[in-house]
Short mmCIF file of C-alpha atoms in Angstrom, two decimals:
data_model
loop_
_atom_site.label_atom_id
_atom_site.label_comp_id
_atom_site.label_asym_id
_atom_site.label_seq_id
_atom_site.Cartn_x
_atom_site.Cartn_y
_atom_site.Cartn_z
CA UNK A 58 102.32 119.95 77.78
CA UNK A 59 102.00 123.51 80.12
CA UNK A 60 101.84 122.12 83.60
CA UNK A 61 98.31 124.21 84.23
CA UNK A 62 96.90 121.92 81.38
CA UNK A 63 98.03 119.10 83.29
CA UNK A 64 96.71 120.35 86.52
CA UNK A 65 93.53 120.54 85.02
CA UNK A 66 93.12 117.43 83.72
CA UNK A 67 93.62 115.98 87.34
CA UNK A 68 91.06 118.33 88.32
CA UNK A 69 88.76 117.03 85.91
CA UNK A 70 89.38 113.63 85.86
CA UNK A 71 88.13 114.26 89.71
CA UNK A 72 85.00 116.09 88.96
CA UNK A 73 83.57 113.69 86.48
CA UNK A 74 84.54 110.91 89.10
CA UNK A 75 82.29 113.34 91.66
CA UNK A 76 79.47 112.98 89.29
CA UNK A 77 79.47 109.16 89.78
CA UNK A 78 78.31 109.53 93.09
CA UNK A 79 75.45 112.39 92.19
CA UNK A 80 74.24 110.64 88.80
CA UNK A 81 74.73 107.34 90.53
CA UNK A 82 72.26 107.72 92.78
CA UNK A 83 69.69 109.64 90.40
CA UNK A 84 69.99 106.35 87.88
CA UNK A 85 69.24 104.06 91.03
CA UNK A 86 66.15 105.42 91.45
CA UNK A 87 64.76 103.99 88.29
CA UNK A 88 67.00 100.77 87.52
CA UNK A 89 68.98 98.12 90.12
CA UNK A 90 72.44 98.65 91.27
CA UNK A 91 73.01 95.48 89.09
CA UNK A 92 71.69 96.82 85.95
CA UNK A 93 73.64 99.51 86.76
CA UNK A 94 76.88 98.11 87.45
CA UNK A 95 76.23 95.45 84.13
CA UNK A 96 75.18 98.39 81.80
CA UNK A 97 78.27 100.59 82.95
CA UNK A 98 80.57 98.02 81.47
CA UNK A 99 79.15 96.92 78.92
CA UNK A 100 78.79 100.06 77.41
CA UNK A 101 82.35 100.93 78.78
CA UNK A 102 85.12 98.52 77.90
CA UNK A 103 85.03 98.66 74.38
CA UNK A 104 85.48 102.68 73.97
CA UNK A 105 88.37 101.79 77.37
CA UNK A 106 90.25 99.03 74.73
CA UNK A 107 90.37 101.95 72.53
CA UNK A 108 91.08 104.73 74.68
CA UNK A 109 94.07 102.30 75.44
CA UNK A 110 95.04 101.07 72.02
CA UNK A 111 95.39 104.69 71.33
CA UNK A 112 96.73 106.40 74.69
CA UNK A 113 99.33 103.31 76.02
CA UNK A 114 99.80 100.83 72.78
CA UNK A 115 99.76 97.62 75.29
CA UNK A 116 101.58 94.39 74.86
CA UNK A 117 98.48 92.28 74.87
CA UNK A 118 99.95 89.05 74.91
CA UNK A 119 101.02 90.32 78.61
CA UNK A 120 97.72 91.29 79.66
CA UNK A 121 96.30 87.82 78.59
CA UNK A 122 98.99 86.20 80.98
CA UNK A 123 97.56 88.49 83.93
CA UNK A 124 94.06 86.70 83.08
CA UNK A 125 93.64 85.25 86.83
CA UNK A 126 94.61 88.87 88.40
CA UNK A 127 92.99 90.55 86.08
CA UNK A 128 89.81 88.46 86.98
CA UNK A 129 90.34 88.58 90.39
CA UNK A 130 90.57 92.14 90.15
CA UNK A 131 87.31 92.63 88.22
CA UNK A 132 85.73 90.67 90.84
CA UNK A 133 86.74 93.34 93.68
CA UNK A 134 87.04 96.59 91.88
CA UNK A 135 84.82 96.45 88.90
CA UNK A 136 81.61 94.61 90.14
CA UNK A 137 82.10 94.47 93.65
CA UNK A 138 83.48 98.02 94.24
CA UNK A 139 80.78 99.04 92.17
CA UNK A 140 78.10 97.46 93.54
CA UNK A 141 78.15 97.87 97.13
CA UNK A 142 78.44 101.69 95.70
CA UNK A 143 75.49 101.97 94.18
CA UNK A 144 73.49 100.01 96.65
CA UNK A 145 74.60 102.60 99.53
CA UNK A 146 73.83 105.30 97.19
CA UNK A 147 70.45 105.24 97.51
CA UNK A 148 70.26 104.82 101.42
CA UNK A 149 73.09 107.27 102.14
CA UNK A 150 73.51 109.53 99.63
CA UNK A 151 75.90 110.81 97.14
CA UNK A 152 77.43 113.36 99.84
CA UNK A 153 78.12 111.58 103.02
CA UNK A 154 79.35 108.34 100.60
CA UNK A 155 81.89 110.58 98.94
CA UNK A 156 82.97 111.98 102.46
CA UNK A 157 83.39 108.52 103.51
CA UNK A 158 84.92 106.87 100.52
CA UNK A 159 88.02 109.24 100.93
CA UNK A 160 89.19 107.74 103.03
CA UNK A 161 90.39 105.30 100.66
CA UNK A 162 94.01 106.42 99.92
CA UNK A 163 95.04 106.35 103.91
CA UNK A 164 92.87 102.75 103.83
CA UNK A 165 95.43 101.77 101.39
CA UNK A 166 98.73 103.48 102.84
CA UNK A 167 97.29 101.56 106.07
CA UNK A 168 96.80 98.02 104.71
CA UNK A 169 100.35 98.38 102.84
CA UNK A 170 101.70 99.33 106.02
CA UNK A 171 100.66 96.19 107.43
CA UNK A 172 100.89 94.00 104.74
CA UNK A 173 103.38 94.75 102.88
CA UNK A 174 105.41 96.29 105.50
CA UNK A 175 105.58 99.74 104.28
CA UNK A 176 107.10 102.79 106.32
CA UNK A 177 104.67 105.55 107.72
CA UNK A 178 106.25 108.22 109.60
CA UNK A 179 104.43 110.38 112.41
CA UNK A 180 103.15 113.07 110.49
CA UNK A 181 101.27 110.17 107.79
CA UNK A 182 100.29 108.55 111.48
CA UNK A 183 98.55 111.69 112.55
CA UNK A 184 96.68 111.98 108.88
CA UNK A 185 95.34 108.48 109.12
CA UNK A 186 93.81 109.12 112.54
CA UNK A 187 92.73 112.63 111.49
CA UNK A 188 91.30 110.95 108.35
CA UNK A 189 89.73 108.39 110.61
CA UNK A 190 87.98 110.62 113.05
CA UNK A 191 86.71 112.71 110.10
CA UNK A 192 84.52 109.33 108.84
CA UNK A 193 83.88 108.92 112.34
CA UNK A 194 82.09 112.53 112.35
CA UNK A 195 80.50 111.65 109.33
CA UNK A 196 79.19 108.16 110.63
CA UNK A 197 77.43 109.39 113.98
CA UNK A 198 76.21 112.26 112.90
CA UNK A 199 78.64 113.72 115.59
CA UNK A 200 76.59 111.93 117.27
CA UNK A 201 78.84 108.92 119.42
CA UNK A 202 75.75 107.92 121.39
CA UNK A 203 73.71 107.62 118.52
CA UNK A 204 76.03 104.74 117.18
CA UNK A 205 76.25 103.38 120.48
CA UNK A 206 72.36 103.33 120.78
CA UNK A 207 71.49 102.56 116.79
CA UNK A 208 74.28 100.94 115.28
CA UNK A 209 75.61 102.37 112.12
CA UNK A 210 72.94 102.72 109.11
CA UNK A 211 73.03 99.68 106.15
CA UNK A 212 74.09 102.31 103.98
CA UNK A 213 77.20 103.38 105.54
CA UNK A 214 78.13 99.73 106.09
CA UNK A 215 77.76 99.10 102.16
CA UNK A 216 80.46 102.43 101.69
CA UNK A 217 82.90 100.95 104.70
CA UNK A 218 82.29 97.52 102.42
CA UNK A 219 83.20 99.64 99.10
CA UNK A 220 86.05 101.19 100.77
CA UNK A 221 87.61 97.90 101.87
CA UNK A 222 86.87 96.10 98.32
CA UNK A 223 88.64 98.97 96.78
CA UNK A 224 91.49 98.80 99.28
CA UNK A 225 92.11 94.83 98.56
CA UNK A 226 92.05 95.75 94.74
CA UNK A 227 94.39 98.18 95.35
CA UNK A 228 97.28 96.19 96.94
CA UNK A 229 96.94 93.28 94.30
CA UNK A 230 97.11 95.69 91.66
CA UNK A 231 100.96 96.38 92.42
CA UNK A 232 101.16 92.61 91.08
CA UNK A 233 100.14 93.62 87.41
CA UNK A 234 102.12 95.04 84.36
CA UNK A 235 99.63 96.02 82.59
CA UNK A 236 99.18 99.51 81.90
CA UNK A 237 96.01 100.92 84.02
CA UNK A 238 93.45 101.88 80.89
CA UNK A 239 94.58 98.71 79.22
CA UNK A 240 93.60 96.61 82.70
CA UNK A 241 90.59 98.56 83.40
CA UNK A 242 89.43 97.28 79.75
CA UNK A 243 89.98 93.92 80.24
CA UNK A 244 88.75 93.92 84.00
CA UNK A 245 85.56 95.51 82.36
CA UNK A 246 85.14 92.58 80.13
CA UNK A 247 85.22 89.85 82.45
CA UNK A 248 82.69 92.00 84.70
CA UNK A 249 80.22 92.01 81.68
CA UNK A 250 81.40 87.92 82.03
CA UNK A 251 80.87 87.04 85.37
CA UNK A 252 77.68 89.54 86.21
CA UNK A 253 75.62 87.66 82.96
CA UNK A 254 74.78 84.78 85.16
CA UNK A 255 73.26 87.24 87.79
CA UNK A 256 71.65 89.13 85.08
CA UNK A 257 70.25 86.16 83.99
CA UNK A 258 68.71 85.51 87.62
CA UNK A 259 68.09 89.22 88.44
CA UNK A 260 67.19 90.57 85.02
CA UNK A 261 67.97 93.60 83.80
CA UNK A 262 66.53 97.10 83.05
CA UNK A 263 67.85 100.45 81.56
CA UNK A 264 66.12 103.88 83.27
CA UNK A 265 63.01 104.61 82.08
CA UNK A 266 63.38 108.71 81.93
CA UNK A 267 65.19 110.83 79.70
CA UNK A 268 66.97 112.20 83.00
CA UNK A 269 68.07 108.79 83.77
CA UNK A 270 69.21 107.78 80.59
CA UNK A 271 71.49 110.69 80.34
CA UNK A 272 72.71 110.04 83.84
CA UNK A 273 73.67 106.59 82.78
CA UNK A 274 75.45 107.90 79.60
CA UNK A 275 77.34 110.06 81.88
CA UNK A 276 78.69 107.26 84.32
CA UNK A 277 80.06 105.82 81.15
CA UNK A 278 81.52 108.08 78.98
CA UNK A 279 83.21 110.58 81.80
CA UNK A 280 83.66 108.79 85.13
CA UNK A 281 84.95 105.11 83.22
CA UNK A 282 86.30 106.52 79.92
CA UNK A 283 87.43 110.14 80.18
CA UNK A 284 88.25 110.63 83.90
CA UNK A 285 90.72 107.30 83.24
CA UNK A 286 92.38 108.33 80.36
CA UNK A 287 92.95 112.60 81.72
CA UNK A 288 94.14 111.28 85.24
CA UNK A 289 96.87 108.73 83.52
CA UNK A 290 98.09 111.39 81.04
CA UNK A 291 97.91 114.09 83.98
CA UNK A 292 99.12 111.34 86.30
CA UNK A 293 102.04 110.48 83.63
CA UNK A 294 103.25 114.01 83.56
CA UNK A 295 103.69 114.90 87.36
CA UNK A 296 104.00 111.75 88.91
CA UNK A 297 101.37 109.44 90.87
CA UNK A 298 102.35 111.34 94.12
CA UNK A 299 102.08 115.04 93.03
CA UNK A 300 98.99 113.26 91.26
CA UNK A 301 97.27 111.93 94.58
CA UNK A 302 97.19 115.38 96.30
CA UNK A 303 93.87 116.08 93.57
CA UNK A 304 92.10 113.53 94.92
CA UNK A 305 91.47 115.61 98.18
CA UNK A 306 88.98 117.37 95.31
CA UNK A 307 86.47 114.14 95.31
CA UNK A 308 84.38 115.02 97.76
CA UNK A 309 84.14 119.01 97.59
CA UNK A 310 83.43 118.22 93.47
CA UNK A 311 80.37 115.60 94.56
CA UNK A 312 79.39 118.16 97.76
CA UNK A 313 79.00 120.93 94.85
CA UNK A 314 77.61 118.89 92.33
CA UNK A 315 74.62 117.60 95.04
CA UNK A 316 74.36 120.72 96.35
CA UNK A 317 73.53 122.03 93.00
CA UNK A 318 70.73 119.14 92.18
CA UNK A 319 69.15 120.27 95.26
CA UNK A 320 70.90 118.26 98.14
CA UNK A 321 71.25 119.65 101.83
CA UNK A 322 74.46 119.48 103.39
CA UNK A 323 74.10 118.76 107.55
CA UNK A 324 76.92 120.26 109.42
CA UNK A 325 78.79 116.44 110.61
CA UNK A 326 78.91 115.97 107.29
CA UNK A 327 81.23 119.26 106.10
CA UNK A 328 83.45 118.91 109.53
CA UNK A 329 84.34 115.64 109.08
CA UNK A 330 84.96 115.71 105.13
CA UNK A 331 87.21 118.67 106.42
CA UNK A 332 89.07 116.26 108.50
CA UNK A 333 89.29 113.40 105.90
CA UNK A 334 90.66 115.82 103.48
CA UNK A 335 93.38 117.28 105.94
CA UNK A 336 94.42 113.92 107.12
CA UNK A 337 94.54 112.31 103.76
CA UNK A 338 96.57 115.45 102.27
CA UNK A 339 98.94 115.16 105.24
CA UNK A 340 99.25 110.98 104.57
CA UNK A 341 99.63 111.54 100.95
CA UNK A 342 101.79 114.71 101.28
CA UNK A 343 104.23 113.45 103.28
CA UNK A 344 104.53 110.37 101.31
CA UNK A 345 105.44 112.43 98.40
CA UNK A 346 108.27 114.55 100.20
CA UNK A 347 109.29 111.57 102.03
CA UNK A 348 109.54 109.22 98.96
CA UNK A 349 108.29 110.80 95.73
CA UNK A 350 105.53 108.09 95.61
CA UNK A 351 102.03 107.06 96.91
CA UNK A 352 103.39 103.75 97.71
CA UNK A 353 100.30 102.24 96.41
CA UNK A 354 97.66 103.86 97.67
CA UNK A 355 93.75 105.52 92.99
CA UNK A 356 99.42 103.80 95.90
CA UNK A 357 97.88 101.78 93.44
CA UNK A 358 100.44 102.69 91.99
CA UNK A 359 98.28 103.93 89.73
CA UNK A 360 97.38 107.09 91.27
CA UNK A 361 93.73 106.46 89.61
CA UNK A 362 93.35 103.56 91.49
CA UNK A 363 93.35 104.50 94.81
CA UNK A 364 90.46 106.58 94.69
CA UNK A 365 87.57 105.35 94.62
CA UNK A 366 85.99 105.34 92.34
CA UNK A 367 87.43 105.79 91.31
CA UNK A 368 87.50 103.75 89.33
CA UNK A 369 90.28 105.31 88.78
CA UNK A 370 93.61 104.26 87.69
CA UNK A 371 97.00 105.37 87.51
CA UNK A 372 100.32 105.14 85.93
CA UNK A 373 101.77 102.07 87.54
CA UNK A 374 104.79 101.79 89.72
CA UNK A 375 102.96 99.12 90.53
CA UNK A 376 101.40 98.55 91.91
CA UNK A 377 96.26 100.05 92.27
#
């Protein structure tokens, strides 16, 4: 496969993960962010047991012996991830949660450093703090006195909460074997699983609108089935670290996408995605000349996985 085909599946896989966050929001307007986290995988993880079947021809019998992890990690990425999402969606909106959720791959390259004891030179130092003080921007409004006086807003909380969720699923992902489309399946399943006793509390609605119907469509067939399976055969060609650099795209995709639908974009808001992106590139691109890997931060070592949303795996070194 040309290498520009592969490049642009790793730019798509990002810009249907973008639309997550813009359609996300639209569908939350009419239905819960249970209903919408429920409905996403149940309509999902069959079509993702294919997708696998077809794309990574999985020992099965060792995904059934991952059954607690794989559990576990539906619990954190799948439904929980997920959740907390959608429920900021609709009090922060799709732009400033992208901005903040990129931070996710230099959340991860941070907890591995401290739990699991992984190197980070000065330059991936300087990213995370750039990265940092880009959410920071984003956060206050650049604005410090404002958080000092008001607290941050429930809907940035709910992103931090995503963020960390995602970053936990991450570093127990580098305990699996089983191939990223082929755990995202099974992950999918047991959310259907566990979220049926909430649904059974809750209820459960699908949107109401034409528009919202074919916003939910779209969560599930591009950002949970197609964005996976172009980002592991992109991912599978160039490597999870050459990989991670796309992910810098997340943000400018959704910042296009909800600028198109009619959102405003407030200045705090484009200077500190600017930071998150530089930082992150610098923590991610100095992993890769460093040590040719993400070290598990969509590492994960599924490059998907460290995104966020990603949900968004990658080809395992495994860990994601």
């Amino acid at each position: 496969m040309k290498r520009g085909r592969v490049y642009l599946f790793l730019a798509l896989a990002n810009l249907f993960w973008a639309g997550n966050y813009v359609f996300g929001e639209m569908v939350t307007r009419e239905i819960s962010p249970i209903s919408l986290t429920f409905f996403r995988w149940a309509f999902a993880f069959l079509p993702l047991l294919g997708l696998a079947w077809l794309i990574e021809r999985p020992n099965w019998r060792e995904a059934v012996r991952e059954w607690r992890l794989h559990l576990l990690q539906s619990v954190l990425g799948l439904t929980g991830y997920t959740l907390l999402l959608y429920a900021a969606l609709g009090l922060t909106g799709a732009v400033n949660a992208s901005v903040i959720s990129a931070i996710n791959p230099a959340t991860i390259a941070l907890a591995a450093a401290i739990f699991l004891h992984e190197r980070l030179n000065r330059v991936q130092v300087t990213g995370l703090v750039v990265a940092f003080v880009g959410v920071t921007v984003v956060l206050t409004g650049g604005d410090l006195g404002r958080l000092l006086e008001q607290g941050f807003g429930v809907g940035d909380l709910l992103v931090i909460g995503s963020v960390l969720a995602w970053t936990v699923y991450s570093l127990i992902s580098r305990r699996l074997v089983t191939p990223p489309i082929t755990a995202t399946a099974v992950q999918g399943a047991f959310a259907v699983v566990t979220m049926l006793p909430v649904i059974a509390v809750t209820g459960a609605s699908l949107p109401s609108s034409g528009g919202g119907a074919l916003g939910l469509a779209y969560i599930v067939v591009f950002p949970s089935m197609a964005g996976y399976a172009l980002w592991n055969i992109g991912a599978s060609r160039v490597g999870p670290a050459r990989a991670g650099i796309f992910l810098n795209l997340l943000p400018v995709f959704t910042v296009v996408i909800a600028l198109a639908f009619g959102a405003t974009l407030e200045p705090p808001a484009l200077i500190g995605g600017a930071l998150v992106i530089a930082g992150v590139y610098l923590t991610l691109h100095q992993r890769r000349r460093g040590r040719g890997g993400l070290g598990g931060a969509d590492g994960d070592a599924s490059a998907a996985r460290l995104v966020g949303d990603p949900i968004e795996p990658v080809p395992h070194e495994r860990p994601e």
